[in-house]
């Protein structure tokens, strides 16, 4: 049994790991040549300002008095620059958002294994291509782009990581620190000739990472006064920095500014998913090389956002988040980041038509280079007769489009050149996706065979050892033939040889060879399979079809519940009616009534508001009191006995009750502390971590009796569950444990 348990764990670990190899592998390739526009750029320097966690509507909308929270940025929109919404992608987290902004590609989920901090795969970025980059802000973000930068030209200035406290009294100090340090930096540069010379070079980037808005949003929610006041502080700080730079550079009008955010935030202070409040971020650009505001009486967007923001007369130009990287590279004339998949938004450029066409041509070649490298890599590890190329972008097609683009530019037919470049970019991106997912079907089939085989094997073992279904049928046990073993050994050898000659990664061997022993184990039980089929044939057809329909309905309800939560309520109501379809209702009415009551009670919860929209500490306290009452009932029953063994059990339950009380205290105390902006007390953290650790161990000390063990698991898990709750049982907040 222990061996079977260990094998089961290993098999399920392989199934879980396969998800990342099949769906979440890194899209990056290496070996491309840098591509840049040969014409002089409009800007000598770029200032990138990222307000972490800033929603688009929070910046653009007017307050209750009809005034803007960011008057300086709004003045830029109306008089100096261009604006729109930058559309982010899931996961809407800080690291992937900044990678898309600065490197131009959407990072794979494998980075989550590094906590979004370390680089799982090296990548190129705008900072790496710049002459010099100076950055100020959070150590988590800044260190990502300084680590892999070639040469000593990316400089970072970070505050201490301990300052990033969601329970801090004043999170705006994170942004104030950035603004103050920039002012000190430029003041010191006037007396430092070496630094002054570097600052006056071309292709210079300044990066301001402002974390205060995100921190206030998590702690107080985006609708809070703290969040909105932080926006005002950021707007004021940006105004001061812009004025400082203009003065430092003598108003040479060679500075380009980009203001945006890495992600938004939901009304209840979370981000990571794909709601519009998380994926709609502001984007405002102005300065050298950026188009001035354009009046537009007829906007292309059908949403009501423009009217609500009172910006319907200023042309809104939305972009994808990865498009910002090639825009910034084009403004200061550095090579586009090698791994960028962004498309240059030429409508933002205030430059000649030939510059726009040449920049789009560079963008197309840069993405085409990735496609060619990706195709070559896949072709080298695939047998020639099995390789299927991406036919929409053959070698001839590539050369033909590039030749036509150069011809159009030479003939000064720039609009046609831009259109052809866009076609080549879209084909290259489609081809990149094709080769990136080239092995997905093959690996998916292999894992599916393994999963179905394992489920079949476990089912057969259960039927064989715990069911009387086959006992009346089977008369004798036959040993499996040697031919079966030889056949599966031959299949395994052929599969290994096939993978070997294609130079596949070692994980491919695991996924492809795992189904071989599993299905051998399944077919070894052919006697059980035969007996099972014989038994099913004697089963009444009406009952058989009815059972299949019930199973199918149950699976469909579970699938639909991912999209419609109330489907869980429908399923639980059906469960509540189950006793009426059996003899249980007539034989055990008390048990049946209990079943119906608890099913209907549980059916209420899927109808409650979704995660965390409004904290309700009293609901959490009420759940804790119910657990205490249940525990008290059990403890009272144990006290009435005088058995020493039960007395030991009594101590265990008393300890679990104490853990529940401490959990309730920790939640209530933490909630009050955060409301008072006093941060998270150290005592609460210590108590919470102790409860979390003991909740996994204490149930193992309970008696092995099924009901007693289940009760012990329930009480221990509820202690941890209370720590993670802020309202209804679906409202989770890990703040207490941080």
XYZ file of C-alpha atoms in Angstrom:
738
model
C 0.000 0.000 0.000
C 2.839 2.421 0.845
C 4.508 1.683 -2.495
C 1.235 2.315 -4.319
C 0.833 5.622 -2.453
C 4.361 6.771 -3.402
C 3.861 5.773 -7.050
C 0.557 7.649 -7.100
C 2.202 10.806 -5.782
C 4.942 10.598 -8.422
C 2.440 10.047 -11.220
C 0.316 13.007 -10.160
C 3.420 15.164 -9.816
C 4.298 14.337 -13.429
C 0.776 15.248 -14.541
C 1.009 18.568 -12.704
C 4.488 19.387 -14.058
C 3.335 18.627 -17.602
C 1.034 21.660 -17.500
C 4.046 23.971 -17.422
C 5.913 22.081 -20.149
C 2.914 22.009 -22.465
C 1.243 25.367 -21.905
C 3.672 27.645 -20.044
C 7.098 27.219 -21.591
C 9.227 30.281 -22.230
C 8.484 31.911 -25.608
C 11.962 33.431 -25.824
C 14.598 32.569 -28.404
C 18.176 33.791 -28.644
C 20.571 34.477 -31.477
C 18.889 37.386 -33.276
C 20.793 40.402 -34.592
C 19.834 43.847 -33.202
C 17.597 45.951 -35.457
C 17.368 49.742 -35.310
C 16.141 52.608 -37.493
C 19.004 54.286 -39.422
C 17.423 57.769 -39.284
C 18.181 60.265 -36.469
C 15.766 59.854 -33.538
C 13.620 62.768 -32.339
C 14.647 62.478 -28.645
C 18.007 62.271 -26.907
C 16.592 60.957 -23.652
C 13.479 59.204 -22.362
C 11.703 59.381 -18.995
C 9.577 56.314 -18.209
C 7.232 56.756 -15.223
C 5.313 53.689 -14.021
C 2.683 54.201 -11.326
C 2.339 50.651 -10.025
C -1.273 49.507 -9.565
C -2.890 52.592 -11.150
C -6.217 51.952 -12.863
C -7.073 53.916 -15.998
C -10.389 55.165 -14.644
C -8.815 56.296 -11.355
C -6.510 58.645 -13.304
C -8.833 59.865 -16.046
C -12.123 60.308 -14.176
C -13.131 63.517 -12.402
C -13.856 63.665 -8.689
C -17.226 64.472 -7.141
C -16.534 68.213 -7.567
C -15.754 67.832 -11.278
C -12.009 68.314 -10.816
C -9.222 66.038 -11.988
C -7.134 64.157 -9.422
C -4.176 64.559 -11.781
C -4.442 68.091 -13.203
C -0.915 68.091 -14.645
C -1.420 64.816 -16.558
C -4.828 66.010 -17.756
C -3.258 69.219 -19.013
C -0.718 67.104 -20.937
C -3.569 65.163 -22.569
C -5.323 68.337 -23.661
C -2.365 70.473 -24.724
C 0.929 68.588 -25.145
C 0.738 64.861 -25.849
C -1.219 61.770 -26.844
C -3.128 59.404 -24.607
C -5.082 56.176 -24.473
C -5.481 52.931 -22.579
C -2.690 50.376 -22.377
C -4.208 46.898 -22.397
C -2.326 44.438 -20.209
C -2.476 40.651 -20.183
C -3.002 38.032 -17.525
C -1.330 37.574 -15.106
C -1.730 41.223 -14.163
C 1.195 41.289 -11.754
C 4.078 43.736 -11.343
C 6.863 41.637 -12.830
C 5.141 40.506 -16.066
C 3.720 44.010 -16.492
C 7.136 45.651 -16.312
C 8.671 43.000 -18.571
C 6.027 43.768 -21.195
C 6.627 47.506 -20.814
C 10.416 47.487 -20.922
C 11.271 44.297 -22.842
C 8.228 44.130 -25.123
C 7.092 40.541 -24.564
C 4.576 38.789 -22.339
C 6.402 36.684 -19.813
C 5.538 33.024 -19.363
C 4.119 31.740 -16.093
C 7.332 29.829 -15.281
C 8.547 33.064 -13.690
C 6.085 32.486 -10.836
C 8.408 29.749 -9.570
C 10.932 32.511 -8.914
C 8.381 34.701 -7.187
C 8.350 37.102 -10.158
C 11.768 38.384 -8.981
C 14.536 36.361 -10.621
C 14.826 35.909 -14.381
C 14.069 32.273 -15.350
C 15.317 33.065 -18.864
C 17.647 35.885 -19.840
C 16.052 38.533 -22.035
C 16.934 41.791 -23.732
C 15.329 45.087 -22.703
C 15.225 48.774 -23.542
C 17.569 49.451 -20.623
C 20.100 46.999 -21.969
C 20.079 48.736 -25.367
C 20.370 52.244 -23.921
C 23.604 54.199 -23.532
C 22.845 54.755 -19.844
C 19.835 54.030 -17.655
C 19.170 55.442 -14.201
C 16.267 53.996 -12.231
C 14.669 54.695 -8.859
C 12.090 52.664 -6.934
C 11.350 49.195 -5.616
C 14.258 46.707 -5.347
C 12.020 43.903 -6.621
C 11.444 45.590 -9.985
C 14.689 47.454 -10.558
C 16.920 44.450 -9.905
C 15.263 42.459 -12.723
C 16.523 44.762 -15.451
C 19.924 45.497 -13.947
C 20.860 41.842 -13.467
C 21.185 40.816 -17.117
C 22.182 44.193 -18.563
C 25.415 43.961 -20.539
C 28.121 46.369 -19.429
C 28.085 48.808 -16.538
C 25.459 51.240 -17.746
C 22.282 50.450 -15.757
C 22.261 52.155 -12.365
C 19.631 51.507 -9.693
C 18.648 53.432 -6.569
C 16.302 51.454 -4.308
C 14.753 51.930 -0.906
C 14.848 49.102 1.608
C 12.494 46.194 0.890
C 11.125 46.436 4.455
C 9.501 49.749 3.511
C 7.051 47.873 1.251
C 4.493 47.265 3.981
C 0.813 46.945 3.029
C -0.116 47.878 6.568
C 2.075 50.963 6.708
C 0.636 54.191 8.048
C 1.720 56.206 5.005
C 2.588 54.332 1.787
C 3.003 57.581 -0.141
C 6.494 57.804 1.367
C 7.599 55.231 -1.244
C 6.820 57.697 -4.038
C 8.101 60.694 -2.105
C 11.408 58.840 -1.678
C 11.701 58.442 -5.461
C 10.968 62.099 -6.216
C 13.314 63.369 -3.485
C 16.182 61.145 -4.611
C 15.839 62.246 -8.235
C 16.027 65.872 -7.176
C 19.144 65.154 -5.111
C 20.633 63.201 -8.021
C 20.340 66.050 -10.534
C 21.475 68.572 -7.965
C 24.629 66.498 -7.350
C 25.170 66.080 -11.121
C 25.824 69.808 -11.509
C 28.958 69.421 -9.386
C 30.077 66.078 -10.847
C 31.619 66.511 -14.289
C 31.736 62.791 -15.076
C 28.060 62.274 -14.196
C 27.109 65.513 -15.960
C 28.763 64.271 -19.168
C 26.944 60.945 -19.011
C 23.601 62.654 -18.461
C 24.142 64.703 -21.613
C 24.780 61.671 -23.814
C 22.230 60.435 -26.361
C 20.090 57.331 -25.806
C 19.670 57.928 -22.061
C 16.742 56.488 -20.071
C 15.357 57.540 -16.679
C 12.994 55.058 -15.016
C 10.755 56.015 -12.086
C 8.958 53.123 -10.395
C 6.235 54.441 -8.059
C 4.863 51.752 -5.732
C 2.781 53.865 -3.349
C -0.483 53.647 -5.311
C -0.307 49.865 -5.488
C 0.486 49.590 -1.771
C -2.366 51.906 -0.796
C -4.711 50.018 -3.116
C -3.939 46.697 -1.429
C -4.207 48.150 2.056
C -7.191 50.481 1.634
C -8.744 49.612 -1.787
C -8.797 51.824 -4.910
C -11.958 53.636 -3.811
C -10.289 54.883 -0.630
C -9.139 58.401 0.115
C -5.563 57.123 0.559
C -5.457 55.697 -2.978
C -6.878 58.847 -4.566
C -4.650 61.173 -2.548
C -1.647 59.149 -3.678
C -2.623 59.837 -7.301
C -2.599 63.570 -6.524
C 0.846 63.250 -4.942
C 2.194 61.371 -7.986
C 0.773 63.991 -10.347
C 2.406 66.777 -8.341
C 5.713 64.889 -8.205
C 5.717 64.306 -11.981
C 5.100 68.002 -12.565
C 8.121 68.873 -10.418
C 10.377 66.305 -12.143
C 9.367 67.509 -15.620
C 10.160 71.080 -14.594
C 13.485 69.948 -13.106
C 14.530 68.144 -16.301
C 13.577 71.050 -18.526
C 15.694 73.357 -16.405
C 18.627 70.904 -16.242
C 18.716 70.430 -20.025
C 18.087 74.084 -20.846
C 14.673 73.458 -22.473
C 16.323 71.727 -25.425
C 13.031 69.897 -26.187
C 14.880 66.622 -26.673
C 13.221 64.736 -23.790
C 10.378 62.269 -24.341
C 8.061 61.321 -21.472
C 5.970 58.165 -21.040
C 3.574 57.723 -18.115
C 1.732 54.428 -17.598
C 1.060 51.586 -15.166
C 1.970 47.909 -15.035
C -1.525 46.757 -14.032
C -4.752 47.981 -12.476
C -6.653 46.727 -9.459
C -10.131 45.490 -8.564
C -12.460 47.402 -6.278
C -11.539 45.067 -3.434
C -7.787 45.653 -3.772
C -6.518 42.646 -5.735
C -4.968 42.067 -9.155
C -3.717 39.152 -11.213
C -6.814 38.199 -13.211
C -8.357 39.643 -16.376
C -11.077 42.034 -15.197
C -11.121 45.399 -16.968
C -10.200 47.158 -13.745
C -6.977 45.114 -13.797
C -6.157 45.154 -17.523
C -7.063 48.788 -18.371
C -4.106 50.996 -17.465
C -3.438 54.638 -18.401
C -0.960 55.606 -21.092
C 0.141 59.202 -21.692
C 3.128 60.235 -23.833
C 4.479 63.712 -24.568
C 7.659 65.548 -25.431
C 10.174 65.031 -28.247
C 8.860 62.884 -31.089
C 5.340 62.458 -29.663
C 2.284 63.686 -31.538
C 0.395 66.654 -30.098
C -3.245 66.334 -28.966
C -5.734 65.708 -31.730
C -9.335 66.820 -31.552
C -11.791 64.091 -32.507
C -15.548 64.498 -32.721
C -16.106 60.834 -33.584
C -14.150 58.322 -31.527
C -13.732 54.684 -32.581
C -14.611 53.346 -29.114
C -18.169 52.388 -28.245
C -17.749 52.306 -24.473
C -19.040 55.091 -22.235
C -15.657 55.763 -20.649
C -14.839 58.858 -22.698
C -18.026 60.697 -21.738
C -17.609 59.783 -18.101
C -14.047 61.100 -18.168
C -15.012 64.234 -20.162
C -12.328 63.368 -22.730
C -14.543 62.565 -25.694
C -13.084 65.425 -27.771
C -9.432 64.367 -27.453
C -8.451 61.443 -29.630
C -7.938 58.275 -27.631
C -5.396 55.815 -29.042
C -5.311 52.457 -27.259
C -2.295 50.182 -27.444
C -1.182 46.825 -26.112
C 1.261 46.955 -23.234
C 4.070 45.310 -25.226
C 3.768 48.053 -27.891
C 5.267 50.595 -25.489
C 8.777 49.078 -25.717
C 9.217 49.596 -29.504
C 7.704 53.088 -29.173
C 10.289 54.087 -26.570
C 13.118 52.479 -28.579
C 12.037 54.408 -31.680
C 11.896 57.720 -29.798
C 15.529 57.580 -28.650
C 16.949 55.567 -31.558
C 18.104 52.390 -29.809
C 17.691 48.852 -31.221
C 14.325 47.306 -30.515
C 14.548 44.754 -27.646
C 15.458 41.456 -29.306
C 12.570 39.494 -27.799
C 9.939 42.184 -28.244
C 6.652 41.202 -29.876
C 5.225 44.709 -29.628
C 3.970 46.553 -32.698
C 5.156 50.145 -33.023
C 2.138 52.502 -32.600
C 3.064 54.925 -35.398
C 0.055 57.111 -34.598
C 1.890 58.294 -31.500
C 4.920 59.503 -33.494
C 5.321 63.149 -34.447
C 7.844 62.675 -37.223
C 8.229 62.412 -40.979
C 6.467 59.706 -42.967
C 9.807 58.232 -43.991
C 10.809 57.899 -40.322
C 7.550 56.094 -39.543
C 7.979 53.749 -42.503
C 11.611 52.989 -41.657
C 10.701 52.383 -38.016
C 7.935 49.956 -38.991
C 10.360 48.218 -41.343
C 12.807 47.809 -38.454
C 10.003 46.501 -36.237
C 9.009 43.951 -38.888
C 12.588 42.710 -39.378
C 13.108 42.429 -35.615
C 10.051 40.190 -35.150
C 10.814 38.270 -38.357
C 14.271 37.452 -36.967
C 12.632 35.765 -33.977
C 10.412 33.750 -36.296
C 13.373 32.560 -38.371
C 15.384 31.528 -35.302
C 12.380 29.727 -33.817
C 11.740 27.879 -37.082
C 15.392 26.855 -37.382
C 15.485 25.535 -33.823
C 12.359 23.448 -34.308
C 13.528 22.163 -37.697
C 16.863 20.992 -36.279
C 15.216 18.747 -33.662
C 12.484 17.279 -35.875
C 12.823 14.474 -38.388
C 12.596 15.897 -41.933
C 9.603 13.776 -42.929
C 7.735 14.842 -39.758
C 8.471 18.561 -39.951
C 5.521 20.695 -41.077
C 6.569 24.297 -41.833
C 4.419 27.375 -41.342
C 3.225 27.729 -44.916
C 1.776 31.234 -44.586
C 5.277 32.686 -44.250
C 7.630 30.809 -46.540
C 11.126 32.032 -47.371
C 9.882 33.366 -50.685
C 7.022 35.233 -48.970
C 9.440 36.862 -46.516
C 11.795 38.078 -49.222
C 8.930 39.250 -51.399
C 7.373 41.415 -48.644
C 10.728 42.890 -47.603
C 11.561 43.697 -51.220
C 8.194 45.402 -51.755
C 8.557 47.451 -48.560
C 11.957 48.753 -49.644
C 10.527 49.545 -53.050
C 7.573 51.479 -51.573
C 9.884 53.481 -49.298
C 12.137 54.326 -52.254
C 9.079 55.456 -54.229
C 7.941 57.533 -51.188
C 4.766 55.441 -50.947
C 5.061 55.292 -47.175
C 1.480 54.315 -46.283
C 1.694 51.165 -48.397
C 5.051 50.342 -46.833
C 3.573 50.586 -43.332
C 0.632 48.369 -44.303
C 2.966 45.698 -45.722
C 5.126 45.840 -42.586
C 2.029 45.294 -40.451
C 1.147 42.248 -42.572
C 4.646 40.818 -42.140
C 4.539 41.446 -38.374
C 1.208 39.679 -37.950
C 2.378 36.704 -40.022
C 5.618 36.504 -38.027
C 3.736 36.588 -34.718
C 1.373 33.902 -35.956
C 4.349 31.799 -37.026
C 6.064 32.316 -33.667
C 2.958 31.006 -31.921
C 2.805 28.077 -34.364
C 6.342 26.892 -33.630
C 6.054 27.669 -29.913
C 3.074 25.303 -29.655
C 4.410 22.833 -32.229
C 4.720 19.909 -29.790
C 1.635 20.757 -27.739
C -0.700 18.234 -29.407
C 1.856 15.417 -29.213
C 2.614 16.044 -25.545
C -1.053 16.549 -24.711
C -1.983 13.160 -26.192
C 0.842 11.475 -24.261
C -0.213 12.991 -20.951
C -3.873 12.239 -21.663
C -3.043 8.571 -22.301
C -1.141 8.448 -19.023
C -3.926 10.123 -17.066
C -6.684 7.916 -18.496
C -4.518 4.843 -17.926
C -3.828 5.744 -14.290
C -7.525 6.462 -13.617
C -8.419 3.116 -15.202
C -5.814 1.244 -13.154
C -6.955 2.775 -9.859
C -10.593 2.000 -10.718
C -9.757 -1.611 -11.500
C -7.887 -2.004 -8.205
C -10.850 -0.602 -6.261
C -13.242 -2.930 -8.065
C -10.923 -5.884 -7.510
C -10.281 -5.356 -3.785
C -13.345 -3.515 -2.465
C -16.229 -4.615 -4.637
C -18.256 -7.796 -4.932
C -19.158 -6.905 -8.494
C -16.860 -9.467 -10.070
C -16.754 -12.158 -7.432
C -19.840 -13.928 -8.656
C -18.534 -13.925 -12.197
C -14.878 -14.820 -11.957
C -14.154 -18.520 -11.418
C -10.440 -18.686 -12.071
C -7.504 -16.296 -12.296
C -5.396 -16.454 -15.417
C -1.836 -15.162 -15.562
C -1.019 -12.557 -18.223
C 0.801 -13.796 -21.251
C 4.512 -13.029 -21.876
C 3.501 -11.614 -25.247
C 1.815 -8.685 -23.497
C 5.009 -7.806 -21.602
C 7.182 -8.118 -24.706
C 4.812 -5.907 -26.682
C 4.974 -3.071 -24.173
C 8.759 -3.366 -23.833
C 9.029 -3.058 -27.610
C 6.752 0.008 -27.588
C 8.911 1.623 -24.888
C 12.138 0.971 -26.846
C 10.668 2.386 -30.059
C 9.399 5.469 -28.247
C 12.796 6.029 -26.596
C 14.591 5.706 -29.934
C 12.124 8.129 -31.545
C 12.712 10.750 -28.834
C 16.471 10.193 -28.869
C 16.990 10.900 -32.564
C 14.959 14.122 -32.193
C 17.103 15.357 -29.292
C 14.034 15.922 -27.127
C 14.314 17.284 -23.559
C 14.390 14.721 -20.772
C 10.889 15.687 -19.658
C 9.519 14.466 -23.002
C 10.792 10.973 -22.127
C 8.828 11.071 -18.873
C 5.564 12.185 -20.468
C 5.788 9.794 -23.417
C 7.072 6.705 -21.594
C 4.861 6.972 -18.499
C 1.741 5.614 -20.278
C 3.644 2.435 -21.245
C 3.947 0.806 -17.775
C 0.600 2.239 -16.716
C -1.301 0.654 -19.582
C 0.637 -2.574 -19.125
C -0.606 -2.645 -15.520
C -4.151 -1.973 -16.756
C -4.125 -4.759 -19.348
C -2.595 -7.149 -16.809
C -5.945 -6.964 -15.070
C -7.745 -8.169 -18.175
C -9.554 -10.793 -16.111
C -11.078 -8.053 -13.937
C -11.963 -6.089 -17.073
C -13.618 -9.139 -18.579
C -15.596 -9.841 -15.404
C -16.606 -6.188 -15.131
C -17.902 -6.131 -18.701
C -19.829 -9.348 -18.066
C -21.377 -7.853 -14.916
C -22.320 -4.635 -16.687
C -24.024 -6.625 -19.422
C -26.355 -8.095 -16.794
C -27.156 -4.620 -15.451
C -30.647 -3.363 -16.446
C -30.228 -1.080 -19.487
C -32.551 1.559 -18.038
C -30.505 1.836 -14.837
C -27.242 1.806 -16.778
C -28.299 4.644 -19.083
C -29.720 6.588 -16.132
C -26.430 6.332 -14.218
C -24.455 7.531 -17.246
C -26.780 10.510 -17.668
C -26.461 11.369 -13.962
C -22.659 11.255 -14.174
C -22.676 13.384 -17.336
C -25.011 15.906 -15.705
C -22.782 16.139 -12.635
C -19.674 16.744 -14.749
C -21.488 19.375 -16.797
C -22.612 21.195 -13.641
C -19.008 21.290 -12.397
C -17.771 22.652 -15.730
C -20.495 25.312 -15.910
C -19.745 26.364 -12.330
C -16.422 27.780 -13.559
C -18.421 30.337 -15.548
C -21.685 30.529 -13.577
C -21.270 30.123 -9.835
C -24.966 29.554 -9.240
C -24.658 26.189 -11.007
C -23.074 24.884 -7.786
C -26.271 25.862 -6.012
C -28.304 23.877 -8.551
C -26.054 20.845 -8.061
C -26.340 21.013 -4.265
C -30.132 21.244 -4.480
C -30.118 18.088 -6.602
C -27.889 16.451 -3.979
C -30.407 17.416 -1.312
C -33.105 15.444 -3.140
C -30.992 12.277 -3.288
C -32.503 10.540 -0.173
C -35.941 10.604 -1.804
C -34.655 8.423 -4.665
C -33.435 5.683 -2.303
C -34.729 3.717 0.678
C -32.722 5.916 3.050
C -35.696 8.249 3.550
C -37.874 5.479 4.976
C -35.132 3.750 6.986
C -33.263 6.731 8.504
C -35.305 9.927 8.436
C -33.058 11.777 10.907
C -29.960 11.208 8.792
C -31.890 12.116 5.653
C -33.157 15.346 7.191
C -29.626 16.269 8.274
C -28.355 15.587 4.758
C -31.052 17.763 3.195
C -30.511 20.606 5.694
C -26.742 20.818 5.247
C -26.929 20.515 1.450
C -29.404 23.398 1.289
C -27.297 25.436 3.743
C -24.193 24.907 1.624
C -26.167 25.841 -1.511
C -26.495 29.403 -0.193
C -22.766 30.197 -0.346
C -22.265 30.165 -4.162
C -24.930 32.888 -4.304
C -22.983 35.195 -1.995
C -20.780 38.044 -3.343
C -17.500 37.004 -4.928
C -14.141 37.237 -3.242
C -13.420 40.136 -0.963
C -15.636 42.946 -2.233
C -16.413 44.040 1.320
C -14.793 42.777 4.505
C -17.128 41.424 7.176
C -15.135 40.549 10.263
C -18.297 39.759 12.233
C -19.132 36.995 9.761
C -15.656 35.540 10.351
C -16.189 35.763 14.111
C -19.551 34.045 13.710
C -17.963 31.144 11.841
C -15.375 30.822 14.618
C -18.100 30.750 17.276
C -19.921 27.967 15.438
C -16.726 25.903 15.394
C -16.249 26.552 19.118
C -19.820 25.464 19.881
C -19.341 22.265 17.914
C -16.032 21.610 19.669
C -17.622 22.328 23.041
C -20.297 19.732 22.362
C -17.619 17.115 21.629
C -15.538 18.108 24.673
C -18.615 17.855 26.921
C -19.199 14.328 25.699
C -15.595 13.380 26.465
C -15.685 14.868 29.979
C -18.550 12.551 30.890
C -16.245 9.571 30.344
C -13.449 8.544 32.677
C -11.341 6.665 30.157
C -7.697 7.867 30.262
C -7.413 7.419 26.508
C -10.357 9.749 26.027
C -8.783 12.219 28.454
C -5.774 12.442 26.147
C -8.182 13.101 23.332
C -9.812 15.776 25.496
C -6.495 17.658 25.766
C -6.120 17.527 22.000
C -9.563 19.052 21.464
C -8.917 21.744 24.066
C -5.729 22.686 22.225
C -7.647 22.906 18.948
C -10.270 25.104 20.588
C -7.488 27.386 21.836
C -6.130 27.608 18.259
C -9.581 28.636 17.037
C -9.818 31.359 19.678
C -6.339 32.651 18.815
C -7.253 32.689 15.112
C -10.328 34.795 15.834
C -8.251 37.154 17.958
C -5.542 37.447 15.270
C -8.071 38.317 12.552
C -9.921 40.862 14.679
C -6.732 42.443 16.020
C -5.129 42.643 12.552
C -8.249 44.191 11.049
C -8.311 46.932 13.697
C -4.572 47.544 13.401
C -4.796 48.038 9.632
C -7.772 50.366 10.004
C -5.712 52.499 12.368
C -2.775 52.368 9.882
C -0.527 50.902 12.567
C 0.828 48.136 10.353
C 0.832 44.412 11.116
C 1.826 43.572 14.714
C 4.678 41.110 15.114
C 2.707 39.138 17.715
C -0.064 38.515 15.194
C 2.429 37.227 12.651
C 4.059 34.822 15.121
C 0.714 33.480 16.368
C -0.586 33.067 12.805
C 2.442 31.136 11.594
C 2.346 28.845 14.662
C -1.328 28.078 14.048
C -0.641 27.390 10.374
C 2.193 24.970 11.184
C 0.354 23.085 13.957
C -2.860 22.728 11.934
C -1.120 20.173 9.700
C 0.374 18.184 12.576
C -2.325 18.063 15.278
C -4.836 15.946 13.281
C -2.179 13.212 13.014
C -2.292 12.857 16.808
C -6.038 12.170 16.869
C -7.496 8.619 17.058
C -7.738 6.672 13.822
C -11.469 6.296 14.144
C -12.962 7.797 10.984
C -15.374 10.253 12.594
C -12.894 11.410 15.248
C -10.124 11.891 12.706
C -12.441 13.844 10.375
C -13.589 16.046 13.242
C -9.996 16.789 14.245
C -9.113 17.711 10.644
C -12.176 19.981 10.474
C -11.323 21.959 13.615
C -7.625 22.319 12.721
C -8.305 23.429 9.174
C -10.899 25.945 10.355
C -8.253 27.699 12.473
C -6.174 28.354 9.367
C -9.256 29.121 7.313
C -10.285 31.851 9.725
C -6.860 33.459 9.371
C -7.326 33.639 5.606
C -10.862 35.047 5.690
C -12.041 38.626 5.616
C -15.738 38.061 5.085
C -17.747 35.231 3.565
C -16.086 31.799 3.221
C -14.912 32.761 -0.270
C -13.157 35.952 0.830
C -9.465 35.256 1.253
C -6.823 37.681 2.510
C -3.339 36.350 3.359
C -2.351 39.639 5.025
C -2.511 38.122 8.496
C 0.216 35.611 7.675
C 2.576 38.057 5.939
